[in-house]
mmCIF file of C-alpha atoms and ligand atoms in Angstrom:
data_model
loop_
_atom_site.group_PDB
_atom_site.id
_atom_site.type_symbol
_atom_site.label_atom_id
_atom_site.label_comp_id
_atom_site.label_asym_id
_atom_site.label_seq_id
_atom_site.Cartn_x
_atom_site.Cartn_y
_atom_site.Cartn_z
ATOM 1 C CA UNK A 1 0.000 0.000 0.000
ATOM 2 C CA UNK A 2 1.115 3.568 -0.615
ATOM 3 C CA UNK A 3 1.490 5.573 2.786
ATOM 4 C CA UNK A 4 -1.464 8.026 1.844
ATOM 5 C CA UNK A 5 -3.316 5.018 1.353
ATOM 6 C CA UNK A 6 -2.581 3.434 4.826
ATOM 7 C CA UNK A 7 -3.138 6.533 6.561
ATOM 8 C CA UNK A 8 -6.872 6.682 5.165
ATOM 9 C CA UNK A 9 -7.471 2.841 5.426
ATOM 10 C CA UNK A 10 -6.383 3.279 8.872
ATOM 11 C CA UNK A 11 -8.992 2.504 11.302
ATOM 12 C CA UNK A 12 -9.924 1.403 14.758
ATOM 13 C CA UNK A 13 -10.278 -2.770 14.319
ATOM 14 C CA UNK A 14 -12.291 -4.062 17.108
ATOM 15 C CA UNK A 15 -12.972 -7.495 15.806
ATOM 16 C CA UNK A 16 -10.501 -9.917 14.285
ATOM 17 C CA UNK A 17 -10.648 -13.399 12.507
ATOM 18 C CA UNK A 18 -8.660 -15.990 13.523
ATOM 19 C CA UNK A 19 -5.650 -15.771 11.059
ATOM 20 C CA UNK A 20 -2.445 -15.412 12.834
ATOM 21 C CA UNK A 21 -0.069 -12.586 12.161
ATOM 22 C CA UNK A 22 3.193 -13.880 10.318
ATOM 23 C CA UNK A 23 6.444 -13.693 12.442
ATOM 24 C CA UNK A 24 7.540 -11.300 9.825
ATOM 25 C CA UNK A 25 4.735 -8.936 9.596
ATOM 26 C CA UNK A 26 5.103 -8.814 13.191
ATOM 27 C CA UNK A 27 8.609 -8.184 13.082
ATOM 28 C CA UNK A 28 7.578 -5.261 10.630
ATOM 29 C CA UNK A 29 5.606 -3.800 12.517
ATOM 30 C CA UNK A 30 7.639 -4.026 15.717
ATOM 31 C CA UNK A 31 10.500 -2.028 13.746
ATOM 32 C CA UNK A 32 8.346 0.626 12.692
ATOM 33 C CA UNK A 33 7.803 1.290 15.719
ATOM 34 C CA UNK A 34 11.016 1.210 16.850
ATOM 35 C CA UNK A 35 12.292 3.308 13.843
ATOM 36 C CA UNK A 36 9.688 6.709 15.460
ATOM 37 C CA UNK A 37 11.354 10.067 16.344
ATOM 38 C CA UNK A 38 11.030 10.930 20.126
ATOM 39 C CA UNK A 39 12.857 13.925 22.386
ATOM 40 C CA UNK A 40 16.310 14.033 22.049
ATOM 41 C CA UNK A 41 16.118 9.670 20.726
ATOM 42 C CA UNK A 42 15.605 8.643 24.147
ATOM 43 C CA UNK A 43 13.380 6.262 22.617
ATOM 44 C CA UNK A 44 11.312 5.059 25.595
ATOM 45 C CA UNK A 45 9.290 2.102 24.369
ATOM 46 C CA UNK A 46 9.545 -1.072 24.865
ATOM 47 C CA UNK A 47 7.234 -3.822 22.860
ATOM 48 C CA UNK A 48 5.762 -6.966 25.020
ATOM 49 C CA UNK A 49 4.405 -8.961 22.166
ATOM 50 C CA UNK A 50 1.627 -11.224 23.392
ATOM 51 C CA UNK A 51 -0.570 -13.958 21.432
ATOM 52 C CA UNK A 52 -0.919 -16.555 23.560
ATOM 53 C CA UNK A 53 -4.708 -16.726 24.314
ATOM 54 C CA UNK A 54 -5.177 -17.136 27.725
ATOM 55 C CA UNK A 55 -2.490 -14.428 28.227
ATOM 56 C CA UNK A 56 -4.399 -12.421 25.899
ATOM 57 C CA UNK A 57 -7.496 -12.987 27.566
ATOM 58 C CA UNK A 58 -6.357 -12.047 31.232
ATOM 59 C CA UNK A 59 -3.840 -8.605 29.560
ATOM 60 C CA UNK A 60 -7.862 -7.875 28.273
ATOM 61 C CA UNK A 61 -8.798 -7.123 31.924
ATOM 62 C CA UNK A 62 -6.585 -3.882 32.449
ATOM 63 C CA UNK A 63 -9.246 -1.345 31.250
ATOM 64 C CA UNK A 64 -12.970 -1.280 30.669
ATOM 65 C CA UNK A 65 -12.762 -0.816 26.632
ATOM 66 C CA UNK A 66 -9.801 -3.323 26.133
ATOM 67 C CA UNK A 67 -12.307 -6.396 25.039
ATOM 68 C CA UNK A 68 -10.743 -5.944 21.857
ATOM 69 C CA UNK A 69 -7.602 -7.446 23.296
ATOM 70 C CA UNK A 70 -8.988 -11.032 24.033
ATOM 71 C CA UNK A 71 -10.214 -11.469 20.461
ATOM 72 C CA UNK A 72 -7.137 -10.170 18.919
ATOM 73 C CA UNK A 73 -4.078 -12.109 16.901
ATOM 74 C CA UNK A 74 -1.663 -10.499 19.034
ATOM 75 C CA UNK A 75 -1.265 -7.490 21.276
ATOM 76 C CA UNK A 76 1.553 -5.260 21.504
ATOM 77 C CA UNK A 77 2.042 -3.620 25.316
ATOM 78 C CA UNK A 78 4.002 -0.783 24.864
ATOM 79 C CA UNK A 79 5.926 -0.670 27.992
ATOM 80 C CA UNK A 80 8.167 2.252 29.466
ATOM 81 C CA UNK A 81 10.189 3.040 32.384
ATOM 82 C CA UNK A 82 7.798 5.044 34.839
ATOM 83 C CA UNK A 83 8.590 9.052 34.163
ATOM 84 C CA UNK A 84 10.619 11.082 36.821
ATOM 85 C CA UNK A 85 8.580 14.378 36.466
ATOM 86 C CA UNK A 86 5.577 16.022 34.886
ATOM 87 C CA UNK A 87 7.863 16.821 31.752
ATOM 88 C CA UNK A 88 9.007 13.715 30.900
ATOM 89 C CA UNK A 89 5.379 12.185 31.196
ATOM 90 C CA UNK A 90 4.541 14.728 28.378
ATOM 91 C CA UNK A 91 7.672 13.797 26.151
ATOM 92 C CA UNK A 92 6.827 10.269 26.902
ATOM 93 C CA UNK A 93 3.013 10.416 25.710
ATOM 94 C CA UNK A 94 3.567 12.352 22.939
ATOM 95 C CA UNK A 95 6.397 9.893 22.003
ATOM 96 C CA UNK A 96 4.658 6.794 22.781
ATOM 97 C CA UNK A 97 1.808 8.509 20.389
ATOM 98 C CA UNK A 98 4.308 8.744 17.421
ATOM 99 C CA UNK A 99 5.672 5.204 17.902
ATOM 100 C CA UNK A 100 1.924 4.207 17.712
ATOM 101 C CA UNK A 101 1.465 5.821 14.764
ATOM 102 C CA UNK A 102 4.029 4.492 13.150
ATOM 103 C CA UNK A 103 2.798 0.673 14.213
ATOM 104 C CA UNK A 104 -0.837 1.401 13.531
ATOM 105 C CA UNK A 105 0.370 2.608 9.343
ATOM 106 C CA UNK A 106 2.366 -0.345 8.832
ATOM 107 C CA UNK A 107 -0.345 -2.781 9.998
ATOM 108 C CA UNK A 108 -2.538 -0.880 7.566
ATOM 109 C CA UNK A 109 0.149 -1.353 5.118
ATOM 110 C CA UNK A 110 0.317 -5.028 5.626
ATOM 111 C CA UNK A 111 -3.770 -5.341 5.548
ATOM 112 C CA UNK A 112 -4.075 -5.843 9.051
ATOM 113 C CA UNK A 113 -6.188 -4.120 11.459
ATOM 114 C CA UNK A 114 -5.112 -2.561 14.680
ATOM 115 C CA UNK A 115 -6.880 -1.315 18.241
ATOM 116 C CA UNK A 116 -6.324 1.089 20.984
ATOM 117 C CA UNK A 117 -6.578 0.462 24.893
ATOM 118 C CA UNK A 118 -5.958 2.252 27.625
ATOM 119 C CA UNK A 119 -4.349 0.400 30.186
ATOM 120 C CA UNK A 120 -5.374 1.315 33.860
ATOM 121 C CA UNK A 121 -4.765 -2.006 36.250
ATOM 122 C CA UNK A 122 -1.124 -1.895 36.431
ATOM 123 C CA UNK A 123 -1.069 -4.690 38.527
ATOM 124 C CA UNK A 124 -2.798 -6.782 35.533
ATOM 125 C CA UNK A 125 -0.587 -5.955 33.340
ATOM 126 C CA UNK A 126 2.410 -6.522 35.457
ATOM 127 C CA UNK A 127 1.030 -9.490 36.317
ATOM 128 C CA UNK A 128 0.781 -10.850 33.022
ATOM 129 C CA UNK A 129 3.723 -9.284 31.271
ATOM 130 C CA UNK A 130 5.984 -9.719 33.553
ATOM 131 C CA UNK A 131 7.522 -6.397 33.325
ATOM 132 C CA UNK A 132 10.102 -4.999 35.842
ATOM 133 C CA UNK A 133 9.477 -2.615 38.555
ATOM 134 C CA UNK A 134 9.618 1.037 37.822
ATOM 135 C CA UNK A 135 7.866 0.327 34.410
ATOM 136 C CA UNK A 136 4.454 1.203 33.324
ATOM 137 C CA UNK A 137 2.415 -0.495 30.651
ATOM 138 C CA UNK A 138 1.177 2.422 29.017
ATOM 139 C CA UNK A 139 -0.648 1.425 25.685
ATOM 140 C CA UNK A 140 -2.005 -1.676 24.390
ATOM 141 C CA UNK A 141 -2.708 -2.117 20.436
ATOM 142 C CA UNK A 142 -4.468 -4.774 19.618
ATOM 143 C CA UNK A 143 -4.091 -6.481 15.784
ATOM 144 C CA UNK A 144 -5.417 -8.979 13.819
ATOM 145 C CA UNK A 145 -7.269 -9.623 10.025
ATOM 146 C CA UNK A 146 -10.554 -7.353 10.353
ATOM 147 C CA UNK A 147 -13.920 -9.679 10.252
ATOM 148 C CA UNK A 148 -16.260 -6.646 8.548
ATOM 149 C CA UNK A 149 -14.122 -6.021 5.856
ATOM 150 C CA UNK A 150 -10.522 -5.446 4.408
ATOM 151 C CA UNK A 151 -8.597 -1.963 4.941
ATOM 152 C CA UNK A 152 -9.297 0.355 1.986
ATOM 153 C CA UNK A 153 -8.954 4.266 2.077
ATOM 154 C CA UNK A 154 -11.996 5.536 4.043
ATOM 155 C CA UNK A 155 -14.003 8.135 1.602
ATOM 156 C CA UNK A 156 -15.539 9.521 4.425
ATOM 157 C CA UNK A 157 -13.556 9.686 7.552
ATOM 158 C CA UNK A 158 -15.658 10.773 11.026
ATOM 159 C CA UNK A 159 -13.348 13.482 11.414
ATOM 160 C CA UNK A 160 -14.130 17.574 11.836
ATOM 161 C CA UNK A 161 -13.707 19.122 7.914
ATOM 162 C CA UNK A 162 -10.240 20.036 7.084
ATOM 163 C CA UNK A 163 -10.877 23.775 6.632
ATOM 164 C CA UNK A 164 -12.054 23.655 10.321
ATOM 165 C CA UNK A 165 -8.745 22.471 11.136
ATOM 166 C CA UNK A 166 -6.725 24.020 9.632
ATOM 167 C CA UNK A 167 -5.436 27.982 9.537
ATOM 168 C CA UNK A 168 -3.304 29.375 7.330
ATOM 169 C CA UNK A 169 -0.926 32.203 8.173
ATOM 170 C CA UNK A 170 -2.550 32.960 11.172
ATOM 171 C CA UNK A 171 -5.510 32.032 13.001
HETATM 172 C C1 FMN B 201 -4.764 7.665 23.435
HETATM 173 C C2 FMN B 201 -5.862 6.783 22.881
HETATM 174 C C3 FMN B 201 -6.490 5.883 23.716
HETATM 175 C C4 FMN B 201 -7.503 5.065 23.203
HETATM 176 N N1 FMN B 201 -8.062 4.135 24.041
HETATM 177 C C5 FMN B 201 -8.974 3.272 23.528
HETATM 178 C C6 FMN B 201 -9.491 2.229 24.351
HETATM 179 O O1 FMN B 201 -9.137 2.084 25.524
HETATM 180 N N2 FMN B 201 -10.377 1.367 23.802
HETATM 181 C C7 FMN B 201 -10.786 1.484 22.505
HETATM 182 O O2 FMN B 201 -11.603 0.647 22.071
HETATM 183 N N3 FMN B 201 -10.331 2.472 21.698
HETATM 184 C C8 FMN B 201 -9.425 3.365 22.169
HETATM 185 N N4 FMN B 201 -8.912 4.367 21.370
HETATM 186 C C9 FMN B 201 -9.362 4.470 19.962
HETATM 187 C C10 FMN B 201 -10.170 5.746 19.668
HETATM 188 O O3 FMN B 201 -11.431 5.664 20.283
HETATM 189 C C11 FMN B 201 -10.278 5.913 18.142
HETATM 190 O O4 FMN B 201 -8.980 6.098 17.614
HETATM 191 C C12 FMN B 201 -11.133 7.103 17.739
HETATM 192 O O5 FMN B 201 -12.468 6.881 18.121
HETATM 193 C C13 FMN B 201 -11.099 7.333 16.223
HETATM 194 O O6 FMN B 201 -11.481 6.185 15.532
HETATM 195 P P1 FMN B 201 -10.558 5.536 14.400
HETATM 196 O O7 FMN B 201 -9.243 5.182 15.047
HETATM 197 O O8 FMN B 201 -11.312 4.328 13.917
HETATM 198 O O9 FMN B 201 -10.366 6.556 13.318
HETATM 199 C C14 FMN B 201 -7.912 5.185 21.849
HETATM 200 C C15 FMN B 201 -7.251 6.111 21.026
HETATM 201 C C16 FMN B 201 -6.234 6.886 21.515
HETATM 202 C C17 FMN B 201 -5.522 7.837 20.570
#
């Protein structure tokens, strides 16, 4: 797929079939990731790939709209070290938001469907990922083959009209 054509096929995928996600495509997806800018390249993610089902089923439980989770191929946690101060949390959301990005387009790319979640039982998660202390699980994005139908640019996005958004020169 071209990228303008990811970023409009891009969409929330909430319900998956059951066709795994190659090792490769994975892997893909994983480096884009990996490959997003962040503050100064301090790079703070770290991926916790997860598609074992029962796994998947209990990493579900962490937040009240993370269903999708359960039902998904796999689920990549996106895991960082718990921020120092109020600045770094910013840096590290807004980060964490770009290395999402990045994940969420190549998945499109590949024809597979990605999910947001929250993540607000930390003890969940740690439970089931295992991760170290002093780190937060901070994001979860589900993937997986959509069930409705394949990724194609969107012709009608639910998003506010472009001239709404955007000023140019000055406000
Ligand atoms: C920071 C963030 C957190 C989100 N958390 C959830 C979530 O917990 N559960 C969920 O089903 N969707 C979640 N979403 C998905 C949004 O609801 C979705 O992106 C938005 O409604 C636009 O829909 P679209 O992605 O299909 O264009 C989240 C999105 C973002 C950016």
């Amino acid at each position: 797929m071209e990228t303008w054509d990811a970023i409009r096929a891009r969409r929330n995928v909430r319900q998956y079939t059951d066709q795994p996600i190659s090792r490769d495509d994975l892997e893909k997806i994983l480096d884009a990731g990996r490959r997003a800018p962040s503050a100064g390249n301090w790079q703070p993610w770290n991926f916790v790939v997860v598609s074992d089902r029962d796994q998947l089923v209990e990493l579900a439980k962490v937040w009240q709209a993370a269903g999708h989770v359960a039902r998904s191929a796999a689920t990549i946690a996106i895991v960082a070290k718990e921020p120092e101060d109020a600045r770094r949390r910013d840096l590290l959301e807004y980060d964490l938001g770009q290395a999402t990005a990045n994940i969420m387009l190549e998945a499109a790319d590949l024809g597979i469907g990605s999910g947001h979640s929250a993540v607000s039982d930390q003890e969940q998660a740690r439970r089931v990922l295992d991760m170290p202390d002093g780190y937060l699980c901070m994001y979860l994005i589900a993937l997986g083959y959509p069930v409705d139908r394949p990724l194609r640019p969107l012709v009608r996005p639910d998003r506010r009209p472009l001239d709404e958004v955007v000023h140019w020169d000055r406000w």
